[in-house]
Coordinates of C-alpha atoms in Angstrom, one line a residue:
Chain A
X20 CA 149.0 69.0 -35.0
X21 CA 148.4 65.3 -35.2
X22 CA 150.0 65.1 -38.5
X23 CA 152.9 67.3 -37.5
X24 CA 153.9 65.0 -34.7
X25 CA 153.7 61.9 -37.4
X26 CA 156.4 63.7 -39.4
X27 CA 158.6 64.6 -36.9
X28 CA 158.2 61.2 -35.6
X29 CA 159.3 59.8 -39.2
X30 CA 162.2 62.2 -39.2
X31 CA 163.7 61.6 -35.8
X32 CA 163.6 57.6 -36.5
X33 CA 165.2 57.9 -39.8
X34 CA 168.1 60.0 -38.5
X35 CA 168.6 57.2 -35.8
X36 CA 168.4 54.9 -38.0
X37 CA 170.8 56.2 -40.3
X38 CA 172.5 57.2 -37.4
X39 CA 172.9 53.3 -36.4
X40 CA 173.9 52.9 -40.3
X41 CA 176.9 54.8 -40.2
X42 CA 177.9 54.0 -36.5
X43 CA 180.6 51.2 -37.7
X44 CA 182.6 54.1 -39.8
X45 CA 182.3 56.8 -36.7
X46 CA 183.8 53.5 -34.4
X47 CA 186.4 52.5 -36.9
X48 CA 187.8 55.9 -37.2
X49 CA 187.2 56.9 -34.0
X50 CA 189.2 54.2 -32.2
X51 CA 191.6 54.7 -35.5
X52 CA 192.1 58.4 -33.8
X53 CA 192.2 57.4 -30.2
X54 CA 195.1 54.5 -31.1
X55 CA 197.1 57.2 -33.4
X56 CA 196.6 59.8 -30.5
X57 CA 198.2 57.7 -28.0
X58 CA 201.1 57.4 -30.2
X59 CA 201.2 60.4 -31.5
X60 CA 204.0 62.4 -28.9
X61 CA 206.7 59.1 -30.2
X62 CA 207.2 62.0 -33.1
X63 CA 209.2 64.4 -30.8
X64 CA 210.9 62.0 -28.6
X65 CA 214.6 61.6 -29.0
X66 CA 214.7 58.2 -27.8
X67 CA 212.6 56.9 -30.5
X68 CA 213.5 55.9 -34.2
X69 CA 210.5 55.2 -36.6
X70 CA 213.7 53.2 -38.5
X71 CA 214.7 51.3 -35.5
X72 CA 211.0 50.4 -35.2
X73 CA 210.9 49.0 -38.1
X74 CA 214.1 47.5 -39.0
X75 CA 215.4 46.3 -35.6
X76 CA 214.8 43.3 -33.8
X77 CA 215.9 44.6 -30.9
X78 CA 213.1 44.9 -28.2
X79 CA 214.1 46.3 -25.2
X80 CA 211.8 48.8 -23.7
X81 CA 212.4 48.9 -19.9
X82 CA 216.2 48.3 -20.3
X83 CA 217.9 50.6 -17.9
X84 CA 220.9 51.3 -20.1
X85 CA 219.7 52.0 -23.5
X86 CA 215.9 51.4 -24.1
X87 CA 215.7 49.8 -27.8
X88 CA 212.1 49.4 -29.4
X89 CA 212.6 47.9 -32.5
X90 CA 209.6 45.1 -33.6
X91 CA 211.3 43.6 -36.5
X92 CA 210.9 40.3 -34.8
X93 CA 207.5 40.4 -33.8
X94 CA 206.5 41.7 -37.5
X95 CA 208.3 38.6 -38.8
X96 CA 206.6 36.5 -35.7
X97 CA 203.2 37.7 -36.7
X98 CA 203.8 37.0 -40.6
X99 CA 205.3 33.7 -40.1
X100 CA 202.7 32.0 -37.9
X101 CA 200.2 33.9 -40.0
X102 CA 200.9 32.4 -43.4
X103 CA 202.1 29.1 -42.0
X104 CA 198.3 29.1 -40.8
X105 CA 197.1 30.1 -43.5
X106 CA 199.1 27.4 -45.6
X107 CA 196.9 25.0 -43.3
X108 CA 193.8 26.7 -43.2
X109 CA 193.6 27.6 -46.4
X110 CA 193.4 23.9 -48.3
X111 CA 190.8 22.4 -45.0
X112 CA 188.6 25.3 -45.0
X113 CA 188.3 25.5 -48.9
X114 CA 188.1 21.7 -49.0
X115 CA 185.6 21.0 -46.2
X116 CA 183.1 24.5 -48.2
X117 CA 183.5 22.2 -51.2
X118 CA 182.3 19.4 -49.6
X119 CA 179.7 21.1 -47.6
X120 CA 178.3 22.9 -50.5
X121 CA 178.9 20.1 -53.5
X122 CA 179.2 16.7 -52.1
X123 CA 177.2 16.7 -49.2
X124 CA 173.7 15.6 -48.6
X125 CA 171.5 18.3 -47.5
X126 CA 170.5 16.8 -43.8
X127 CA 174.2 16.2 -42.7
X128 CA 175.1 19.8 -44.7
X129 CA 173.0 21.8 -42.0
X130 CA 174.1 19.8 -39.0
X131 CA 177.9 20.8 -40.8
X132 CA 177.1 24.4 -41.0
X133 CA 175.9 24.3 -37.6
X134 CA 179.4 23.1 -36.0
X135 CA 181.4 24.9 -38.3
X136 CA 179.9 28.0 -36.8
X137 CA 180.2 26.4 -33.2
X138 CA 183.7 26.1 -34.2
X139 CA 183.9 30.1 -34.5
X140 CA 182.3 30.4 -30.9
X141 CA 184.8 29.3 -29.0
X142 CA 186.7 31.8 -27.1
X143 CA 190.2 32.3 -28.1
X144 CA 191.2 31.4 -24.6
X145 CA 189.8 28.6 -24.7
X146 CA 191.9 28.1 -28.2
X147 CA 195.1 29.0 -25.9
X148 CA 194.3 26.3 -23.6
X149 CA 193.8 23.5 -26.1
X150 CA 197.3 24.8 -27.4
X151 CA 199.3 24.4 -24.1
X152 CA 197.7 21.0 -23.5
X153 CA 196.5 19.3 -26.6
X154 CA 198.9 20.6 -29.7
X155 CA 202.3 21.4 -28.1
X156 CA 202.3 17.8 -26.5
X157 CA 201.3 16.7 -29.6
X158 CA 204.4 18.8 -31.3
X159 CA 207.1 17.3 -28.5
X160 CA 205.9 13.7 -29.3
X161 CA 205.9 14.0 -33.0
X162 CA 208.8 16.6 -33.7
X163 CA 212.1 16.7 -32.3
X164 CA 210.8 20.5 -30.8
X165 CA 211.8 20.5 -27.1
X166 CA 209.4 22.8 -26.4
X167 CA 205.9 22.5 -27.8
X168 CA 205.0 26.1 -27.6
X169 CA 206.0 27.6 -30.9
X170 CA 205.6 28.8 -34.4
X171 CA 203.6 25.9 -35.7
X172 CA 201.6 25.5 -32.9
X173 CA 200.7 29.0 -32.9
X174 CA 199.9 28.5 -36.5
X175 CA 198.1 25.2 -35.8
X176 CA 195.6 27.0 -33.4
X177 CA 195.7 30.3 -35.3
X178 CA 194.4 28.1 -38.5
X179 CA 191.5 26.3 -36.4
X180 CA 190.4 29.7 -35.4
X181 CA 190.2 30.9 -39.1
X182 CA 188.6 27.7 -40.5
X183 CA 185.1 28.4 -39.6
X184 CA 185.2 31.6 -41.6
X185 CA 186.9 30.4 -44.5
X186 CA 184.4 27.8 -44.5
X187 CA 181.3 29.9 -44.2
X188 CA 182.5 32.5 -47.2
X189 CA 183.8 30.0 -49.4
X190 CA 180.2 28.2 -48.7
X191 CA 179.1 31.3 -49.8
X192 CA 180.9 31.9 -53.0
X193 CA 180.1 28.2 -53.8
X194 CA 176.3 29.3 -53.5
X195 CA 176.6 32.1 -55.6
X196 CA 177.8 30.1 -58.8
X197 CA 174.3 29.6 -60.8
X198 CA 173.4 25.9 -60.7
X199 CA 172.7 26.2 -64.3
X200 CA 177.2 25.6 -64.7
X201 CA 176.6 22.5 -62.4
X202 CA 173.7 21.2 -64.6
X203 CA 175.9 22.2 -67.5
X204 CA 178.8 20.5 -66.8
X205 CA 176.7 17.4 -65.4
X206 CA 175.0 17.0 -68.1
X207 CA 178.6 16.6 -70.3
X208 CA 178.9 13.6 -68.3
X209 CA 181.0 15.5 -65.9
X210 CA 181.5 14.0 -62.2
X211 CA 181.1 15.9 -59.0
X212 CA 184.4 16.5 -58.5
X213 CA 185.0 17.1 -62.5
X214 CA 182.7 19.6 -62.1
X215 CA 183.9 21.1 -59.0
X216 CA 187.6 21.6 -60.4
X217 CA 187.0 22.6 -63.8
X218 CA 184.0 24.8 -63.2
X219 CA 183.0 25.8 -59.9
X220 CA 186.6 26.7 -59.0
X221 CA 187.3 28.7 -61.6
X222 CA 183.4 30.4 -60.9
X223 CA 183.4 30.9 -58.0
X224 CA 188.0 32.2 -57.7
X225 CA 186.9 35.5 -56.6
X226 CA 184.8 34.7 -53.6
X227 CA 187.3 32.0 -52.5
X228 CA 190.3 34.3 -52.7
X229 CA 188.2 36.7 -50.6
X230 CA 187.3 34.2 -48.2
X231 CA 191.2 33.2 -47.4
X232 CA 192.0 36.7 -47.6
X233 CA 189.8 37.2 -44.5
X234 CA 190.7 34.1 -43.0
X235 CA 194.1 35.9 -42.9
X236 CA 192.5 39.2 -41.5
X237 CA 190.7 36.9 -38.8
X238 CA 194.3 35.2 -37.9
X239 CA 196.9 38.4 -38.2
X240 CA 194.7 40.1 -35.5
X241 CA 194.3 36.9 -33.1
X242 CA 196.1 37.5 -29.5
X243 CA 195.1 35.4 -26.4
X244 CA 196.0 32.0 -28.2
X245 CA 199.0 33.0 -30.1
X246 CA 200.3 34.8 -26.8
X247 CA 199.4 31.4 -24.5
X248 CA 201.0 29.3 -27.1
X249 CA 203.6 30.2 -29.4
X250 CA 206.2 30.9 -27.1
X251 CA 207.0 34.7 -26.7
X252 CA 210.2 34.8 -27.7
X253 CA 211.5 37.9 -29.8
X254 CA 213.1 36.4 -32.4
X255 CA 212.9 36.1 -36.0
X256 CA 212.0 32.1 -36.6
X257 CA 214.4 29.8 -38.8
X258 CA 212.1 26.9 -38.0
X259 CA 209.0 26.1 -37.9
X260 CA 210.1 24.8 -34.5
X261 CA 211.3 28.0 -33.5
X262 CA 209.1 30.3 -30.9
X263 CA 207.9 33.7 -31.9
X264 CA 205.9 36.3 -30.6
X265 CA 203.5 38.3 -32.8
X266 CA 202.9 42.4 -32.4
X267 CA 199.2 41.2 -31.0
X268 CA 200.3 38.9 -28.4
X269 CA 203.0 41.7 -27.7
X270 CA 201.0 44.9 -26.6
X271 CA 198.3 42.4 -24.9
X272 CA 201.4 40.8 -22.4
X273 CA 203.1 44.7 -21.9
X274 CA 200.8 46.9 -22.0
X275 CA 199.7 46.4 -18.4
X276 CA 203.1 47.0 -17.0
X277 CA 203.9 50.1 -19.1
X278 CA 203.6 53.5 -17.5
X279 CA 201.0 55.6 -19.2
X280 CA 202.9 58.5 -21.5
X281 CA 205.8 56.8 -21.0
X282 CA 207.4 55.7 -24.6
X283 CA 207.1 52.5 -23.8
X284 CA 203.7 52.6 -23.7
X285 CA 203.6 55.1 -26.9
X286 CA 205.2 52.1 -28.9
X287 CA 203.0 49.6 -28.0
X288 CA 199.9 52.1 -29.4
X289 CA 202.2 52.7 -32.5
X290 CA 202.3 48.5 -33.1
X291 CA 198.4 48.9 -32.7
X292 CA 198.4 51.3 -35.6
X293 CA 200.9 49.3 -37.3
X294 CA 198.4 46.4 -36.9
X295 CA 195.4 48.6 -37.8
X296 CA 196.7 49.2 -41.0
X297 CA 197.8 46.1 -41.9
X298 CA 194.2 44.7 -41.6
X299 CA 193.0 47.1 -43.1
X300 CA 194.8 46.6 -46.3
X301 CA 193.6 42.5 -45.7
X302 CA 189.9 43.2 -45.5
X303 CA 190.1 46.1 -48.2
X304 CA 191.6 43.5 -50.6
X305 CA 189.1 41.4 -50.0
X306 CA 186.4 43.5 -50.4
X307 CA 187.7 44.6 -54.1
X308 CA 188.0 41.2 -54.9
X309 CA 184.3 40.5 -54.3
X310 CA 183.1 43.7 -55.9
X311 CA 184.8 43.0 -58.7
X312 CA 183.1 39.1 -58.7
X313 CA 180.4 41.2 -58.4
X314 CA 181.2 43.3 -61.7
X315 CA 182.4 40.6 -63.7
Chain B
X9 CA 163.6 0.8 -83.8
X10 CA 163.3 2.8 -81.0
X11 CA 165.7 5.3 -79.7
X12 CA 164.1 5.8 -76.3
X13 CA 161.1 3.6 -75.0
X14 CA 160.0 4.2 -71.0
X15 CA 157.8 2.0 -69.7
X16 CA 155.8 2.6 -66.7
X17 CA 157.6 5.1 -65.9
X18 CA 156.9 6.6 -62.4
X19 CA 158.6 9.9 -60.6
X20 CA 157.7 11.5 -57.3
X21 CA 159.5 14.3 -56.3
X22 CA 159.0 13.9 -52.4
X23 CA 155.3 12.8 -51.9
X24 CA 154.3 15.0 -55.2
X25 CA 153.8 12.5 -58.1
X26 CA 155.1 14.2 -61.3
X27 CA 155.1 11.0 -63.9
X28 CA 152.3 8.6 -63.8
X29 CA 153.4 5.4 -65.5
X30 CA 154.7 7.0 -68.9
X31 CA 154.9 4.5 -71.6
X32 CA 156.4 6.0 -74.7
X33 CA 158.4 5.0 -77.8
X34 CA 160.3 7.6 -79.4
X35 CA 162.1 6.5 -83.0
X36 CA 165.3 6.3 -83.9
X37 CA 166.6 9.8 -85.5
X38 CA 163.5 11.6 -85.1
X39 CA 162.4 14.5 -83.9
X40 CA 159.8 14.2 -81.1
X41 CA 157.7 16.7 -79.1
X42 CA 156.7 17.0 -75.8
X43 CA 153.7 19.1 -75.3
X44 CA 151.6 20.4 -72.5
X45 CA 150.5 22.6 -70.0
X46 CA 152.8 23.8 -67.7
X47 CA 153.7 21.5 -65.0
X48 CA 152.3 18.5 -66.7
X49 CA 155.8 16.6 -66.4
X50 CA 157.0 17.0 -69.9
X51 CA 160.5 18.5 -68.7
X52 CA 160.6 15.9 -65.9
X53 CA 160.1 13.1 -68.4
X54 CA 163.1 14.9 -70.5
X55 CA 165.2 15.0 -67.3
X56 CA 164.5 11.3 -66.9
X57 CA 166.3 10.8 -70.3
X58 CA 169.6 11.3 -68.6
X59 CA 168.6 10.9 -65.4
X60 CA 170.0 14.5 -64.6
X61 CA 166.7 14.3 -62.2
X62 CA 168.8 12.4 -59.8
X63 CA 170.2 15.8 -58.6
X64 CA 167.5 16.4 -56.2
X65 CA 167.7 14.6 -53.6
X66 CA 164.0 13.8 -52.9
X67 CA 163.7 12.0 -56.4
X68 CA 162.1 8.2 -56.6
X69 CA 161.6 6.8 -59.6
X70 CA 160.3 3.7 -60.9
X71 CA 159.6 1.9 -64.0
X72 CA 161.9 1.7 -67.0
X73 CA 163.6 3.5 -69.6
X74 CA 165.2 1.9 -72.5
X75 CA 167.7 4.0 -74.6
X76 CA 169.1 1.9 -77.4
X77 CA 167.8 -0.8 -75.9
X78 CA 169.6 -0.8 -72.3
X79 CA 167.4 0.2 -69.5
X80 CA 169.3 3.1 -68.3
X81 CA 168.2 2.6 -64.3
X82 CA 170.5 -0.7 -64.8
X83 CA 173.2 -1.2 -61.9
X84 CA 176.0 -1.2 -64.3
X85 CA 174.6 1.8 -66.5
X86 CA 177.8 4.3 -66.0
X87 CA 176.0 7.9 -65.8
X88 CA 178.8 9.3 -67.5
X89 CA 178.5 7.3 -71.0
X90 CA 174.7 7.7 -70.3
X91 CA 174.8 11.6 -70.5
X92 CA 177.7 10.9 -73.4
X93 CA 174.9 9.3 -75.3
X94 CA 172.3 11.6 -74.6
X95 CA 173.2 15.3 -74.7
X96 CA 170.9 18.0 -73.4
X97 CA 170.3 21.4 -74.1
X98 CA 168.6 24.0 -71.8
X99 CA 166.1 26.2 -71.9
X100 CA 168.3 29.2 -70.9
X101 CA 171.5 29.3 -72.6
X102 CA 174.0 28.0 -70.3
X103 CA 177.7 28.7 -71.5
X104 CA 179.9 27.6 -69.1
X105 CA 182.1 30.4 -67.7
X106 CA 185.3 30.1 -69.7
X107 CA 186.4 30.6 -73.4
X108 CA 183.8 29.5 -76.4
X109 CA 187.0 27.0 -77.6
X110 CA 186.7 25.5 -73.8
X111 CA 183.3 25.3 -74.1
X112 CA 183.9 22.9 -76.8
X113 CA 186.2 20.9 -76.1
X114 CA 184.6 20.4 -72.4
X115 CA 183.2 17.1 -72.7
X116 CA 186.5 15.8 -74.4
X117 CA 188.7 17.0 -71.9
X118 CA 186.1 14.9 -69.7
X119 CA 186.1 11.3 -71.3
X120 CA 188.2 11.5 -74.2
X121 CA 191.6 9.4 -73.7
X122 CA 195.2 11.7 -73.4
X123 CA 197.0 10.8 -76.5
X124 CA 193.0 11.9 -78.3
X125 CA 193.4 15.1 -76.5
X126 CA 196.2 16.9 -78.9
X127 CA 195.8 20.2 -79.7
X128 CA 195.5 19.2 -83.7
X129 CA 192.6 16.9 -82.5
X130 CA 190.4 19.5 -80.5
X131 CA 191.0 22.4 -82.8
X132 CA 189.4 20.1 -85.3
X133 CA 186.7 19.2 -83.0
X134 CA 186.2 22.6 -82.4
X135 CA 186.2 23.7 -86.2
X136 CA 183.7 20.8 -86.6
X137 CA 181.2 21.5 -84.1
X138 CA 180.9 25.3 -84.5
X139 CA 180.6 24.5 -88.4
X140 CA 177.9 21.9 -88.0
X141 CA 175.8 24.7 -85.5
X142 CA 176.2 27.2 -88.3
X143 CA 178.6 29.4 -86.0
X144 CA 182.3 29.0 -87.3
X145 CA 182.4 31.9 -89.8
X146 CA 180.8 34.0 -86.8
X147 CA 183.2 32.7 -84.2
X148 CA 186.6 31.3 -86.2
X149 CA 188.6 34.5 -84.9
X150 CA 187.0 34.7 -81.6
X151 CA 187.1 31.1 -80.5
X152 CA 189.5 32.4 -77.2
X153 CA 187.2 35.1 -75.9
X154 CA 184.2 33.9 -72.9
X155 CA 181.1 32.2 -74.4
X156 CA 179.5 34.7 -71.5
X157 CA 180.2 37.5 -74.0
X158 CA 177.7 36.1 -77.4
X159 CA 174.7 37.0 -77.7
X160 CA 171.8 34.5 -76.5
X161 CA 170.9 33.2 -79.9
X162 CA 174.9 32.1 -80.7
X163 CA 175.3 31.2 -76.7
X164 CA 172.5 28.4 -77.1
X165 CA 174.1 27.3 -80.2
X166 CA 177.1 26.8 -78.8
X167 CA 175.2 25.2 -75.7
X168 CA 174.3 22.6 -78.7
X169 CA 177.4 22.6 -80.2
X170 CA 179.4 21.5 -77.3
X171 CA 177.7 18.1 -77.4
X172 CA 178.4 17.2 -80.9
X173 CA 182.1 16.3 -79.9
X174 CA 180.7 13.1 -77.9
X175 CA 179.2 12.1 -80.6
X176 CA 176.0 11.6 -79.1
X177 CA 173.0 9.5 -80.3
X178 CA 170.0 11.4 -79.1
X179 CA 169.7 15.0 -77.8
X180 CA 167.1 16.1 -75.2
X181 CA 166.4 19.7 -75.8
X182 CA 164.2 21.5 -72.7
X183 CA 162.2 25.0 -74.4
X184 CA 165.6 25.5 -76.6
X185 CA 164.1 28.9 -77.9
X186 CA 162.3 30.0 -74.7
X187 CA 165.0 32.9 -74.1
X188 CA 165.2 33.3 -77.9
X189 CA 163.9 36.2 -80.5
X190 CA 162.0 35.3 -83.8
X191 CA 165.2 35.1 -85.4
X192 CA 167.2 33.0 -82.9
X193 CA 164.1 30.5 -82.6
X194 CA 163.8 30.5 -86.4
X195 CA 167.5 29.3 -86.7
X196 CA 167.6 27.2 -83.9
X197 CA 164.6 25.2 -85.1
X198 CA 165.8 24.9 -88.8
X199 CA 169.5 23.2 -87.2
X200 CA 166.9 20.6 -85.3
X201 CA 165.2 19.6 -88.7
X202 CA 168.9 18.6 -90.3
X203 CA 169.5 16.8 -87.2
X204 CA 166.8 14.5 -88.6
X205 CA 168.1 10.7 -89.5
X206 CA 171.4 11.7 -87.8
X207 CA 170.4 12.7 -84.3
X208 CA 167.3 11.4 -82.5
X209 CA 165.9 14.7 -80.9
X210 CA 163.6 15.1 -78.2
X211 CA 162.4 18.3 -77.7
X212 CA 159.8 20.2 -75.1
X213 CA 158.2 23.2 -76.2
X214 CA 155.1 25.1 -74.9
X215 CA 154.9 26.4 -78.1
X216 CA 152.6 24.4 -80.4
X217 CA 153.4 25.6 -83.3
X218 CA 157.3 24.6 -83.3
X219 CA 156.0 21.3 -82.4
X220 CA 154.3 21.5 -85.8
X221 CA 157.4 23.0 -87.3
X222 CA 160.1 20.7 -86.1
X223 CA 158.7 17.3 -85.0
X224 CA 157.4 14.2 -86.7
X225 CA 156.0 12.9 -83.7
X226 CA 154.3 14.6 -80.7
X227 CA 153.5 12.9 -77.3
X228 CA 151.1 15.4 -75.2
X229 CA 151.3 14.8 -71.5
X230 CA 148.3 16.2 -69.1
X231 CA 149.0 16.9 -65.1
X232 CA 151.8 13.5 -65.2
X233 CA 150.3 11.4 -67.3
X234 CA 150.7 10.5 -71.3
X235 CA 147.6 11.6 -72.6
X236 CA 148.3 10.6 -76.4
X237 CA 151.2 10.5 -78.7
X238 CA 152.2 9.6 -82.6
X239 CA 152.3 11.4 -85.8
X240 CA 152.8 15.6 -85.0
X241 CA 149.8 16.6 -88.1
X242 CA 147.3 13.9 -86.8
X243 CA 147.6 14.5 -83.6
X244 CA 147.3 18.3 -84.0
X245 CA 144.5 17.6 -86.8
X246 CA 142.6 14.9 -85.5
X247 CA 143.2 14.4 -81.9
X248 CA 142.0 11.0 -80.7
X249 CA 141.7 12.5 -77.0
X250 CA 138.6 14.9 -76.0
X251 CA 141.6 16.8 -73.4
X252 CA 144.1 17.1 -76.3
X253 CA 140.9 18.7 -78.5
X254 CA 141.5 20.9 -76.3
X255 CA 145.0 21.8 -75.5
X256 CA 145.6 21.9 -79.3
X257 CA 142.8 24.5 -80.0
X258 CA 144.0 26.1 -77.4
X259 CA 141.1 26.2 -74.7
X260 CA 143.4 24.4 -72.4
X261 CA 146.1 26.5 -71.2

């Protein structure tokens, strides 16, 4: 008896824990299904173009003439202020992991590591504010921008966000090189930074290129502070100066005023899929670029 | 002449003492062994050679070490001509992760001046190097492929062969053969006996019997300190010291 309660004791905490194990896939595809659901009746309804979608950057869904829902604009808004970031985020969050990781002593390295990850704590909001006060000032004074909220201040915040995790993976990657290529490279009379650009770079290419990749995954998805401050105007940017709005920032300001089951609201669940996927490719990228680190 | 000479030579790593005033001459293109136990402070002593020590950051050091005569813990000692002079060799093979002809040329792409850095130049470095490490016939058509990809024995050669292009004056060789067959050790060991008159080699092995084989001279070190050092076959047939009796008969392990 005793013994046959031990058992099914062992069997019921396994299945829950393996239960727990493969809850991140059941959420994933589960709110996957629920997003595609929603937009699912757009493939019957006659005032809806899956071309237009894509290829128009005309956006107007409550017009009372002709309702137009093409997100052109916003695809180009999200792009633009994503890789603009990315251009910024990119060389500071690879540059402060190498000095973290190769220059730094190791007392000031942990009290680093600890802000970085403070950095990634604070609410995007928060993030949103700093933008409308701090950065777009900053862009009027400095730029001859009348407006501060825009593009590059969308991409200025968006690449603060995304700093702290290209930091901590490129930390990472650093970590993983074997010390046995610094003390290699060292000993050939190399200097820190000799070895860092010659060896460690070249070691360690895989890891990095994952860590910007998700850096971008981390930025392309970001809503509140892009909405607060990079203007929210559909167009497609020819400056840097220019505002934009991004598909995230899009569904977060509509979706409250859109009728439920109306196509209006249908749309704005088919830019979530839109934007589902498009991570998705991101992070799956970067995950076969660390297995095959991992291979090689 | 000496090569190296240390004198009083000190090391703590943290509170942990690891040297205790070393004073040791090694001569000029020879071939000297450390010996020892374990953790006795013979690869720390290497380590101190090119002050590649200096790493950790807990590290103190005191006392002196003379290499050609210029005490290397100097203010205006560059460490980058320092490790030039003294190349070191690990005791697990450590290519560096790019092509064997990279691997080679490393060090020159490091210090050596542009206009010495022509392609005619470092293919003839390269040919040189892998020649004088008995590898060239092995590796002439594969010089473009990653050192990752030899086998250990030809990796550690190449490890070696990668410092002859400095040109240096001694090498410091840390349990060369420790991840190495019969074969590989055999090979390895006969490449340090040419080196002798030409290179000044100091080498640390647990294995007393390549100190025999290789060295001329063998300084045995005991828990940080120098117990007793000078000619390898005295010392191995009449120790002077009751403790390294001991290690060398091999009661003290």
């Amino acid at each position: 008896m005793w013994r046959r309660w031990r058992k099914l004791k062992e069997a019921f905490i396994e299945a829950l824990i393996r239960l727990c194990g493969i809850s991140a896939t059941i959420f994933v595809v589960g709110i996957f299904l629920f997003v595609c659901r929603e937009a699912f009746p757009l493939r019957h309804n006659p005032d809806f173009h899956l071309t237009e979608f894509f290829l128009s950057i005309q956006w107007y869904p409550t017009s009372e003439i002709t309702k137009r829902y093409g997100v052109l604009a916003m695809i180009a808004g999200t792009f633009s202020v994503t890789l603009l970031s990315m251009l910024m985020a990119a060389p500071l969050g690879l540059g402060a992991a190498i000095y973290i990781s190769e220059f730094c002593a190791p007392r000031p390295r942990e009290i680093l590591k600890v802000l970085v990850e403070l950095l990634a704590a604070i609410p995007s909001v928060v993030w949103g504010f700093a933008g409308l006060t701090i950065t777009s000032r900053l862009i009027v004074r400095f730029t001859s921008a009348d407006v501060g909220v825009n593009l590059l201040n969308g991409a200025v915040l968006l690449a603060l966000m995304s700093v702290p995790i290209i930091v901590s993976l490129a930390e990472d990657a650093f970590k993983a090189v074997p010390d046995s290529y610094r003390e290699a490279a060292i000993a050939l009379g190399a200097t820190r930074w000799q070895t860092t650009w010659r060896v460690l770079l070249p070691a360690a290419r895989n890891g990095l290129t994952a860590a910007v990749l998700l850096g971008f995954g981390r930025a392309i998805g970001e809503t509140m502070a892009v909405l607060m401050a990079s203007g929210h105007a559909i167009t497609i940017p020819h400056s840097v100066l220019d505002p934009v709005r991004t598909l995230t920032a899009n569904i977060a300001a509509e979706l409250g005023e859109a009728p439920a089951e109306s196509t209006h609201y249908q749309v704005l669940f088919l830019t979530g899929v839109l934007l589902f996927l498009i991570t998705f490719v991101v992070n799956l990228s970067a995950g076969l670029v660390i297995r095959r680190e991992r291979r090689s | 002449m000496n090569a190296i000479e240390t004198c009083q030579l000190s090391l703590w790593y943290g509170t942990f003492q690891a040297l205790k005033g070393i004073t040791l001459e090694v001569e000029q293109g020879g071939i000297t062994a450390l010996i020892g136990p374990s953790g006795c402070g013979k690869t720390t002593l290497l380590r101190c050679c090119n002050r590649i020590n200096e790493r950790i950051p807990s590290v103190r050091t005191t006392g002196e070490i003379q290499i050609l005569g210029k005490n290397i813990y100097d203010a205006d000692v560059s460490l980058l001509e320092l490790r030039k002079l003294a190349g070191m060799v690990f005791q697990r093979p450590n290519p560096l992760p790019m092509s064997i002809y990279e691997n080679i040329v490393f060090g020159m792409r490091l210090h050596a001046p542009p206009e010495e850095r022509t392609r005619a130049v470092l293919d003839q470095a390269v040919e040189k190097a892998l020649t004088g490490t008995g590898l060239w016939d092995d590796l002439k058509d594969k010089l473009h492929t990653p050192a990752i990809s030899l086998q250990l024995e030809q990796q550690q050669k190449l490890c070696i062969a990668r410092l002859l292009p400095l040109q240096p004056e001694i090498i410091l060789m840390d349990e060369p053969c420790a991840a190495l067959d019969i074969a590989g050790t055999e090979s390895i060991e006969q490449l340090i006996r040419s080196w002798k008159g030409v290179y000044t080699t100091l080498i640390v092995t647990h294995n007393m019997a390549q100190a025999r084989r290789v060295s001329s001279h063998s300084a045995f070190m005991l828990s940080g300190e120098l117990v007793e050092n000078g000619l390898t076959e005295p010392l191995f047939t009449q120790p002077k010291d009751p403790r390294t009796a001991e290690y060398v008969s091999g009661h003290l392990a």
